[in-house]
XYZ file of C-alpha atoms in Angstrom:
624
model
C -26.380 -14.800 13.002
C -25.467 -12.062 15.403
C -28.009 -9.250 15.442
C -27.348 -5.714 16.539
C -29.751 -4.856 19.352
C -31.245 -1.499 18.428
C -34.325 0.159 19.903
C -35.285 3.195 17.898
C -36.918 5.092 20.708
C -34.582 4.236 23.602
C -31.150 3.659 22.091
C -29.175 4.898 25.073
C -31.057 2.745 27.554
C -30.679 -0.342 25.415
C -26.971 0.256 24.974
C -26.508 0.631 28.693
C -28.430 -2.510 29.561
C -27.703 -4.943 26.740
C -25.291 -3.618 24.143
C -24.948 -6.080 21.278
C -26.234 -9.644 21.498
C -26.881 -12.675 19.277
C -30.341 -13.819 18.266
C -30.969 -17.423 19.335
C -33.130 -19.525 17.019
C -33.514 -23.160 16.032
C -31.967 -24.185 12.735
C -34.552 -26.963 12.547
C -36.910 -28.731 14.895
C -34.387 -31.519 15.340
C -31.313 -29.318 15.292
C -31.498 -26.371 17.686
C -29.022 -23.566 17.122
C -26.986 -23.098 20.312
C -26.775 -19.591 21.698
C -23.067 -19.614 20.896
C -23.804 -19.441 17.167
C -25.357 -16.346 15.590
C -27.256 -16.784 12.349
C -29.070 -15.073 9.489
C -31.813 -16.006 7.002
C -33.307 -15.139 3.619
C -36.672 -13.343 3.884
C -38.959 -12.094 1.139
C -37.195 -14.235 -1.446
C -37.974 -16.836 -4.079
C -37.201 -20.529 -4.447
C -34.005 -21.075 -6.442
C -33.839 -23.454 -9.377
C -31.764 -26.601 -8.779
C -28.168 -25.758 -9.678
C -28.846 -22.009 -9.939
C -26.141 -21.239 -7.353
C -23.434 -23.914 -7.831
C -21.067 -22.004 -5.535
C -23.474 -22.250 -2.576
C -22.453 -24.386 0.399
C -24.492 -25.554 3.367
C -22.352 -25.564 6.523
C -23.385 -27.599 9.574
C -21.378 -26.313 12.548
C -20.692 -28.657 15.482
C -19.586 -27.011 18.723
C -18.403 -30.381 20.026
C -18.746 -34.028 19.112
C -21.982 -34.514 21.035
C -24.007 -31.381 20.307
C -26.580 -30.820 17.606
C -25.224 -28.601 14.842
C -25.977 -25.002 14.020
C -26.398 -23.978 10.386
C -24.560 -21.436 8.235
C -23.842 -20.792 4.585
C -20.627 -20.582 2.616
C -19.123 -20.297 -0.864
C -16.715 -22.504 -2.823
C -13.336 -20.883 -3.498
C -11.200 -23.842 -4.586
C -11.445 -27.625 -4.726
C -10.476 -27.766 -1.045
C -11.534 -24.441 0.486
C -14.827 -22.795 1.453
C -15.182 -19.216 2.660
C -17.711 -18.383 5.378
C -18.195 -15.977 8.281
C -15.812 -15.961 11.226
C -18.731 -15.981 13.668
C -19.763 -19.326 12.154
C -16.307 -20.892 12.161
C -14.807 -19.638 15.412
C -16.913 -21.695 17.874
C -17.043 -24.756 15.632
C -15.017 -27.889 16.385
C -15.917 -29.663 13.156
C -17.939 -28.858 10.067
C -20.123 -30.830 7.676
C -20.088 -29.182 4.247
C -22.872 -29.866 1.745
C -22.236 -29.084 -1.946
C -24.584 -29.150 -4.937
C -27.716 -29.304 -2.789
C -31.162 -27.884 -3.480
C -33.062 -29.563 -0.653
C -30.716 -29.199 2.300
C -31.934 -32.362 4.063
C -31.738 -34.474 0.899
C -28.133 -35.539 0.344
C -28.734 -37.926 -2.557
C -28.186 -37.457 -6.287
C -25.674 -34.732 -7.210
C -25.033 -33.743 -3.591
C -21.476 -34.085 -2.257
C -20.564 -33.998 1.444
C -17.167 -33.195 2.918
C -16.010 -32.979 6.527
C -13.621 -30.337 7.816
C -11.718 -29.837 11.038
C -9.276 -27.274 9.642
C -10.315 -23.661 9.872
C -8.663 -20.269 9.586
C -10.460 -17.402 11.315
C -9.222 -13.915 10.495
C -6.635 -12.982 13.097
C -8.339 -9.615 13.717
C -11.881 -10.903 13.974
C -13.702 -9.284 16.879
C -16.748 -10.909 18.466
C -17.391 -8.162 21.010
C -20.419 -6.840 19.154
C -18.628 -5.031 16.344
C -17.848 -8.167 14.321
C -14.968 -6.689 12.348
C -13.139 -8.950 9.883
C -15.976 -11.484 9.955
C -14.390 -13.930 7.517
C -12.996 -17.456 7.791
C -11.815 -20.319 5.593
C -12.638 -24.023 5.969
C -10.320 -26.640 4.467
C -11.151 -30.260 3.611
C -8.698 -32.899 2.424
C -10.641 -34.668 -0.327
C -10.868 -32.271 -3.305
C -14.136 -31.548 -5.060
C -14.799 -32.507 -8.661
C -16.397 -29.492 -10.314
C -19.511 -29.930 -12.452
C -22.679 -28.027 -13.350
C -23.950 -28.234 -9.771
C -20.645 -27.634 -7.964
C -18.419 -24.743 -9.079
C -16.166 -22.146 -7.435
C -17.099 -18.492 -7.458
C -14.858 -15.694 -8.682
C -13.420 -13.040 -6.410
C -13.376 -9.310 -7.182
C -10.204 -7.790 -8.580
C -10.659 -4.151 -7.611
C -9.937 -3.651 -3.916
C -11.420 -0.138 -4.029
C -14.748 -0.952 -5.727
C -17.748 0.313 -3.731
C -20.565 -1.323 -5.772
C -22.929 1.480 -4.777
C -26.436 0.830 -6.187
C -25.277 -2.423 -7.794
C -27.894 -5.141 -8.111
C -26.906 -8.010 -5.822
C -28.207 -11.481 -5.018
C -28.297 -13.231 -1.632
C -28.958 -16.955 -1.304
C -29.312 -19.541 1.440
C -31.445 -21.994 3.384
C -32.108 -19.604 6.255
C -35.439 -19.094 7.970
C -38.086 -17.521 5.744
C -39.546 -15.204 8.379
C -39.011 -14.123 11.970
C -41.730 -16.515 13.132
C -40.079 -19.586 11.597
C -37.989 -21.974 13.690
C -36.641 -24.269 10.957
C -34.255 -23.668 8.104
C -35.892 -23.584 4.686
C -36.131 -27.045 3.110
C -35.027 -25.700 -0.283
C -32.561 -23.024 -1.367
C -33.981 -19.500 -1.613
C -32.609 -16.257 -3.007
C -33.487 -12.587 -2.949
C -32.247 -9.603 -4.957
C -31.557 -6.149 -3.623
C -29.330 -3.092 -4.091
C -26.094 -2.019 -2.430
C -26.397 1.126 -0.322
C -23.629 3.466 0.764
C -21.731 2.716 3.944
C -22.613 6.197 5.197
C -26.333 5.446 4.951
C -25.787 2.017 6.480
C -23.785 3.410 9.389
C -26.482 6.001 10.038
C -29.115 3.256 10.236
C -26.900 1.503 12.808
C -26.324 4.768 14.709
C -22.684 4.980 13.578
C -21.648 2.096 15.816
C -21.282 -1.129 13.879
C -20.448 -0.624 10.185
C -16.820 -0.401 9.021
C -15.162 0.218 5.623
C -14.602 -3.556 5.464
C -18.380 -4.027 5.360
C -20.807 -3.738 2.451
C -24.551 -3.210 2.981
C -27.716 -3.923 1.027
C -30.875 -1.913 1.408
C -33.280 -4.323 3.118
C -36.140 -2.336 1.604
C -39.509 -4.038 1.085
C -38.600 -6.523 3.841
C -36.178 -8.380 1.585
C -32.913 -9.518 3.068
C -31.097 -12.020 5.250
C -31.852 -13.519 8.636
C -31.085 -16.556 10.836
C -29.519 -19.506 9.013
C -27.730 -17.674 6.197
C -24.678 -16.305 8.010
C -21.525 -16.873 5.998
C -23.477 -17.174 2.766
C -22.740 -15.320 -0.473
C -23.638 -11.856 -1.692
C -22.931 -11.785 -5.428
C -23.054 -9.486 -8.433
C -23.428 -10.791 -11.961
C -21.439 -9.554 -14.954
C -22.758 -9.054 -18.483
C -22.126 -12.723 -19.261
C -24.159 -13.831 -16.262
C -21.158 -14.987 -14.224
C -21.288 -14.318 -10.463
C -18.595 -12.564 -8.430
C -18.525 -12.854 -4.632
C -18.623 -9.352 -3.137
C -19.969 -10.061 0.346
C -20.283 -12.649 3.141
C -23.449 -12.489 5.261
C -22.481 -10.996 8.625
C -25.111 -9.185 10.747
C -28.321 -7.156 10.969
C -30.701 -5.882 13.650
C -31.905 -8.252 16.346
C -35.547 -7.292 16.625
C -36.771 -8.850 13.384
C -35.915 -9.814 9.844
C -38.757 -8.093 8.011
C -38.264 -4.522 9.166
C -36.655 -3.112 5.995
C -33.344 -2.616 7.801
C -30.027 -2.834 5.931
C -28.182 -6.142 6.047
C -24.434 -6.010 6.639
C -21.883 -8.214 4.884
C -18.132 -8.652 5.059
C -16.700 -6.830 2.025
C -14.721 -9.492 0.134
C -12.636 -6.964 -1.810
C -11.061 -5.894 1.499
C -9.561 -9.380 1.894
C -8.105 -10.134 -1.540
C -4.663 -10.507 0.003
C -5.750 -12.388 3.119
C -7.772 -15.027 1.233
C -4.977 -16.455 -0.960
C -2.556 -16.182 1.955
C -4.955 -18.246 4.025
C -5.364 -20.855 1.310
C -1.598 -21.111 1.043
C -1.309 -21.539 4.811
C -3.425 -24.702 4.636
C -1.032 -26.132 2.066
C 1.962 -25.097 4.179
C 0.584 -27.185 7.060
C 0.947 -30.267 4.860
C 4.714 -29.865 4.325
C 6.620 -33.061 5.184
C 9.416 -31.659 7.340
C 11.299 -34.966 7.230
C 11.663 -34.658 3.477
C 12.641 -31.014 3.845
C 15.498 -31.890 6.191
C 16.698 -34.585 3.805
C 17.156 -32.143 0.941
C 20.670 -31.385 -0.219
C 22.296 -28.164 -1.319
C 22.744 -24.764 0.274
C 20.191 -23.475 2.778
C 18.702 -21.043 0.295
C 18.619 -20.131 -3.361
C 18.176 -16.687 -4.891
C 18.511 -16.884 -8.652
C 15.078 -16.546 -10.143
C 13.150 -16.763 -13.374
C 10.000 -15.152 -14.638
C 6.948 -17.333 -14.761
C 3.188 -17.331 -14.262
C 1.325 -19.391 -11.709
C -2.408 -19.845 -11.233
C -3.617 -20.842 -7.804
C -5.584 -23.983 -8.492
C -9.315 -23.322 -8.438
C -9.091 -19.739 -7.173
C -10.481 -17.431 -9.829
C -10.910 -13.692 -10.168
C -13.396 -11.579 -12.094
C -12.632 -11.110 -15.788
C -11.962 -7.389 -15.605
C -9.799 -5.164 -13.457
C -10.945 -1.639 -12.701
C -8.167 0.631 -11.533
C -8.464 3.626 -9.250
C -8.731 5.921 -12.269
C -11.469 3.846 -13.820
C -9.755 2.079 -16.705
C -10.763 -1.519 -17.309
C -8.152 -4.132 -18.127
C -8.385 -7.805 -18.930
C -7.423 -9.974 -15.971
C -6.917 -12.996 -18.204
C -3.199 -12.316 -18.612
C -1.828 -15.457 -17.028
C 1.237 -16.565 -18.957
C 2.779 -19.787 -17.685
C 6.299 -19.036 -18.908
C 6.021 -15.269 -19.322
C 5.488 -13.349 -22.550
C 8.385 -12.911 -24.914
C 9.323 -9.250 -24.966
C 9.469 -7.299 -28.183
C 13.118 -6.901 -29.213
C 14.556 -4.056 -27.109
C 11.270 -3.454 -25.297
C 13.379 -3.091 -22.137
C 16.540 -1.292 -23.346
C 17.770 -0.800 -19.763
C 17.838 -4.579 -19.169
C 21.267 -6.075 -18.506
C 22.341 -9.715 -18.581
C 25.395 -10.898 -16.640
C 27.217 -14.215 -16.861
C 29.175 -14.393 -13.612
C 32.049 -16.704 -12.648
C 33.126 -17.297 -9.072
C 36.776 -17.900 -8.023
C 36.282 -21.665 -8.320
C 35.159 -21.439 -11.929
C 31.451 -21.984 -11.300
C 29.174 -19.879 -13.477
C 25.700 -18.480 -12.968
C 23.437 -15.939 -14.617
C 21.898 -12.783 -13.180
C 20.035 -9.749 -14.397
C 20.633 -6.082 -13.849
C 19.725 -2.629 -15.133
C 21.800 0.146 -16.662
C 21.931 2.967 -14.125
C 24.453 5.236 -15.860
C 26.741 4.811 -18.843
C 29.278 3.121 -16.557
C 27.250 1.590 -13.731
C 24.949 -1.445 -13.612
C 22.490 -1.892 -10.745
C 22.023 -5.486 -9.532
C 21.584 -7.634 -6.413
C 24.282 -8.142 -3.796
C 23.728 -11.897 -3.839
C 24.766 -11.833 -7.508
C 27.769 -9.545 -7.156
C 29.161 -10.717 -3.833
C 30.410 -14.204 -4.854
C 31.365 -13.195 -8.395
C 34.935 -12.645 -9.598
C 34.514 -12.244 -13.366
C 31.512 -10.616 -15.020
C 30.479 -10.728 -18.683
C 28.066 -7.799 -18.883
C 25.724 -7.745 -21.893
C 23.712 -4.666 -22.919
C 21.186 -4.274 -25.753
C 20.362 -7.982 -25.965
C 17.190 -9.830 -26.855
C 18.581 -13.268 -27.697
C 21.082 -13.527 -24.888
C 22.995 -16.527 -26.289
C 23.642 -14.868 -29.632
C 25.996 -12.041 -30.568
C 23.412 -9.618 -31.928
C 24.546 -6.406 -33.684
C 22.693 -4.380 -31.044
C 24.689 -5.844 -28.170
C 27.484 -4.159 -26.253
C 29.616 -6.521 -24.151
C 31.989 -5.694 -21.325
C 34.292 -7.810 -19.175
C 34.666 -6.798 -15.538
C 37.122 -8.249 -13.033
C 36.122 -7.731 -9.447
C 38.080 -5.165 -7.449
C 37.160 -2.792 -4.642
C 36.205 -0.131 -7.180
C 34.571 -2.180 -9.951
C 32.090 -4.219 -7.889
C 30.554 -2.378 -4.943
C 28.321 -4.422 -2.649
C 26.262 -2.597 -0.032
C 28.403 -2.484 3.136
C 25.550 -3.860 5.263
C 24.686 -6.753 2.958
C 23.799 -9.792 5.085
C 23.471 -13.002 3.043
C 22.003 -14.941 5.973
C 19.130 -12.508 6.480
C 18.976 -11.335 2.841
C 19.156 -7.713 3.974
C 20.471 -4.807 1.847
C 20.537 -6.984 -1.279
C 21.888 -4.347 -3.652
C 25.169 -3.827 -5.515
C 26.734 -1.820 -8.345
C 29.009 -3.117 -11.112
C 31.225 -0.610 -12.892
C 31.947 -1.000 -16.600
C 35.566 -0.549 -17.773
C 34.479 2.228 -20.134
C 31.230 4.086 -20.799
C 28.681 2.350 -22.980
C 27.008 3.999 -25.960
C 23.395 4.996 -25.464
C 21.113 4.389 -28.450
C 17.716 2.904 -29.291
C 18.870 -0.508 -28.002
C 20.688 0.647 -24.862
C 19.110 3.173 -22.519
C 19.341 4.110 -18.854
C 16.870 2.887 -16.295
C 14.851 5.512 -14.479
C 14.764 5.515 -10.668
C 12.362 7.444 -8.417
C 13.094 10.872 -7.029
C 14.310 11.167 -3.408
C 11.261 13.270 -2.543
C 9.055 10.197 -2.869
C 11.276 7.673 -1.130
C 8.543 6.840 1.384
C 5.888 5.927 -1.199
C 4.534 2.393 -0.698
C 3.337 1.899 -4.325
C 0.663 -0.492 -3.078
C -1.591 -1.904 -5.849
C 0.481 -0.351 -8.643
C 0.814 -2.291 -11.884
C 4.365 -3.625 -12.157
C 6.542 -5.502 -14.647
C 9.305 -8.076 -14.088
C 11.685 -8.949 -16.919
C 14.618 -11.264 -17.515
C 16.107 -14.335 -19.197
C 15.530 -16.688 -16.270
C 14.329 -20.278 -16.539
C 10.675 -20.443 -17.616
C 9.786 -23.364 -15.305
C 11.108 -25.710 -12.617
C 11.861 -28.354 -15.233
C 13.777 -26.088 -17.617
C 17.448 -26.986 -18.011
C 18.747 -23.496 -18.783
C 17.826 -19.848 -19.008
C 15.398 -18.547 -21.615
C 17.027 -17.817 -24.996
C 14.926 -14.643 -25.340
C 14.002 -11.842 -22.964
C 10.665 -12.374 -21.249
C 8.449 -10.324 -18.984
C 5.373 -10.685 -16.808
C 2.988 -8.101 -15.368
C 1.692 -8.136 -11.802
C 0.723 -5.777 -8.971
C 2.528 -4.458 -5.917
C 1.180 -5.813 -2.609
C 1.501 -4.368 0.863
C 4.522 -5.285 2.948
C 2.195 -6.444 5.712
C 0.626 -9.056 3.441
C 4.037 -10.072 2.113
C 5.455 -10.392 5.620
C 2.473 -12.534 6.598
C 3.179 -14.884 3.689
C 6.812 -15.175 4.847
C 5.737 -15.902 8.440
C 7.045 -12.516 9.608
C 10.643 -13.681 9.213
C 12.159 -11.875 6.256
C 10.276 -8.874 4.874
C 11.493 -5.443 5.919
C 10.742 -1.860 4.973
C 13.626 -2.075 2.496
C 11.721 -4.723 0.509
C 8.877 -4.400 -1.964
C 6.736 -7.359 -3.051
C 4.678 -8.377 -6.058
C 1.461 -10.326 -5.630
C 2.227 -13.849 -6.869
C -1.393 -14.865 -6.218
C -3.091 -13.580 -9.355
C -0.947 -15.651 -11.643
C 2.394 -13.837 -11.712
C 5.522 -14.688 -9.780
C 9.260 -15.246 -9.711
C 10.967 -18.485 -8.839
C 14.062 -20.395 -7.684
C 15.749 -23.676 -8.553
C 17.230 -25.407 -5.522
C 16.055 -26.701 -2.184
C 17.317 -26.182 1.381
C 19.881 -28.331 3.101
C 19.749 -30.391 6.295
C 18.777 -28.065 9.146
C 18.150 -28.537 12.828
C 14.951 -26.852 13.949
C 11.599 -26.338 12.274
C 11.952 -22.586 12.686
C 15.279 -22.616 10.850
C 13.839 -24.926 8.211
C 11.035 -22.471 7.574
C 13.490 -19.607 7.329
C 15.714 -21.595 4.994
C 12.770 -22.415 2.774
C 12.079 -18.734 2.418
C 15.602 -17.312 2.190
C 17.664 -17.475 -0.988
C 21.371 -17.113 -1.616
C 23.343 -16.893 -4.793
C 23.888 -20.282 -6.389
C 27.455 -21.202 -7.295
C 26.631 -23.647 -10.067
C 25.851 -23.651 -13.766
C 22.451 -25.193 -13.058
C 21.400 -22.233 -10.957
C 20.607 -19.497 -13.452
C 17.897 -16.860 -13.404
C 16.685 -13.316 -13.067
C 18.050 -12.270 -9.686
C 19.230 -8.682 -9.772
C 16.825 -7.797 -12.566
C 14.418 -4.851 -12.526
C 10.906 -4.460 -11.186
C 9.336 -1.436 -12.865
C 6.101 0.530 -12.764
C 4.871 2.913 -15.490
C 5.419 6.635 -15.178
C 2.774 9.159 -16.222
C 4.366 9.290 -19.669
C 4.176 5.513 -20.003
C 7.903 4.996 -19.513
C 9.042 2.454 -16.880
C 10.601 3.509 -13.592
C 12.568 0.957 -11.579
C 11.317 0.458 -8.032
C 12.740 -2.976 -7.239
C 15.664 -5.383 -7.716
C 14.797 -9.096 -7.846
C 15.915 -10.536 -4.517
C 14.222 -13.649 -3.104
C 11.234 -15.964 -2.875
C 10.457 -19.426 -1.544
C 12.756 -22.351 -2.226
C 9.885 -24.818 -2.580
C 9.734 -24.436 -6.363
C 8.489 -22.032 -8.999
C 4.826 -22.938 -9.203
C 3.920 -22.008 -5.616
C 2.034 -18.677 -6.109
C 4.219 -17.031 -3.458
C 4.902 -13.287 -3.554
C 8.424 -12.592 -4.845
C 10.401 -10.073 -2.810
C 12.538 -7.288 -4.258
C 15.002 -4.800 -2.868
C 13.156 -1.466 -2.630
C 15.179 0.988 -4.713
C 13.863 4.064 -2.910
C 15.413 2.811 0.341
C 18.892 3.106 -1.189
C 18.795 6.353 -3.167
C 21.364 8.015 -0.894
C 23.741 5.048 -1.151
C 23.350 4.911 -4.939
C 24.029 8.631 -5.366
C 26.994 8.514 -3.011
C 28.530 5.486 -4.717
C 27.994 6.587 -8.286
C 28.268 10.341 -7.978
C 31.365 10.846 -5.833
C 34.509 9.166 -4.572
C 35.665 7.774 -7.924
C 38.634 8.841 -10.010
C 36.698 9.226 -13.261
C 33.587 10.946 -11.989
C 33.513 13.177 -15.055
C 32.816 10.155 -17.246
C 29.698 9.171 -15.335
C 26.379 9.599 -17.072
C 23.731 11.628 -15.243
C 21.649 9.781 -12.696
C 18.250 8.809 -14.105
C 16.475 10.612 -11.279
C 17.733 13.908 -12.692
C 18.177 13.099 -16.359
C 14.642 11.701 -16.673
C 11.374 12.935 -15.286
C 10.420 11.393 -11.980
C 7.623 8.906 -11.656
C 5.934 11.185 -9.126
């Protein structure tokens, strides 16, 4: 792998004359490593037991169809995807992946071989000597069958974990010493400790180590070297299960046994990029002919709460938050958990009829005693609204319920003036009740953030979605009881990447969708002309004017306040129209982007302003 050229006594002269360069070695006597491929190897280690590292992959890298291959390592993520280093994948034209091996040249017995020509190198990978974002994915069509010798490895869950002083294990078939010229015939491993990035940067003269790297000590001449690039750096939990925390990246070029730190790509820095990349491979397999043949409107917005697990992609069993609390990550709930009765007293259900008599279902939240907050795509086509407060079993007339009938006029249903159904922009509306509701233990106001914190991103916050939407693609109707699912807020950059940079704006907020929690839709796009429009139509959603299209659009996305009470930060807006079980991040209208419009609409300009309840931002403590 690429080695940082460092001369301790004459650093400036070396930098001026050579800068950074790769170390060129032979991967075996018969298979020379071309100078185009950097590499790394295990030194000072021990022979692994057969099957000790079932996630380990041997990666033969072919620069073209005539050259001898170079050698790298990798790790199994799913039945079809391996993660490795970008500096291994970028120059490769095709890849030969070896799974379940102990002797790398013996491909009999439990060994499985796959061939790959599909790769995804991180879009910000730099090969100019810094080697930032040194991560890549390799995809193969024929899925693996997992067994004792072939298993995926878990990913971290805490994006901020430093792992300082953690005991870690490196493994691979790399060269066993600087004097070797062949990859090791059997799998080796070595154990070491994580060191701070500050120490690591100092050892590299503050020139090559970034926050997206993680370093191990290299003390006692134990570490990586040529042949192991792209291989795994793992930590083991109390149950002995490994978690992938690093991908072998680079070290110093003047020898492998010099007790210098080894540098790895920090996997926790790419927890959003990895599932997005896996999804992009699946998106490449979409049959556009079948997409164009689909019937119905170009997009669908009405959603339902569900839980999706990305097949084969696993995460560590515990989540450690920024404040140090540990939570179980095993909260995947295929159809959502049933809420406790009146667990979400601000939740509103609305049965809406359009002028043609078609009916659909949406969610909402009680903003004041006379105003309901919902999505524009719900309110815009509606003419008659049955608004239900205090419900748990939405189809029944429970004693706790308060029901109101609203007929659409200019003053009873207020859609944002800049609502654009084609672009799904400004997807927010207010519905005014004919008289104030009664607040009690079953019916309470939602809490919205204070204007002072309107610019907060809320990235990585725990969040909750709730509603009566359909629990699966195959469900015939909405859920009879209120359900909810917990997830995390993701960055808008990641969300925009997942939507091909077509739809996500600053006025949106997104939930992850990749750790098992998502929202969903029910109909497919219509016949469209160009692939670009087809893609956009797959991602956009509009209100559905039919009884079959019922869900949670317009419902609340909340995060907990310091006192444990929920504060609403989003309104369910859109997702992909490919189906519910697609682990895609659902998009919401960002409430903080519309605080001025909400206050203006609710607090002034109406004939019965005196009857309005106080806005939650002032009647309740702010989340910040």
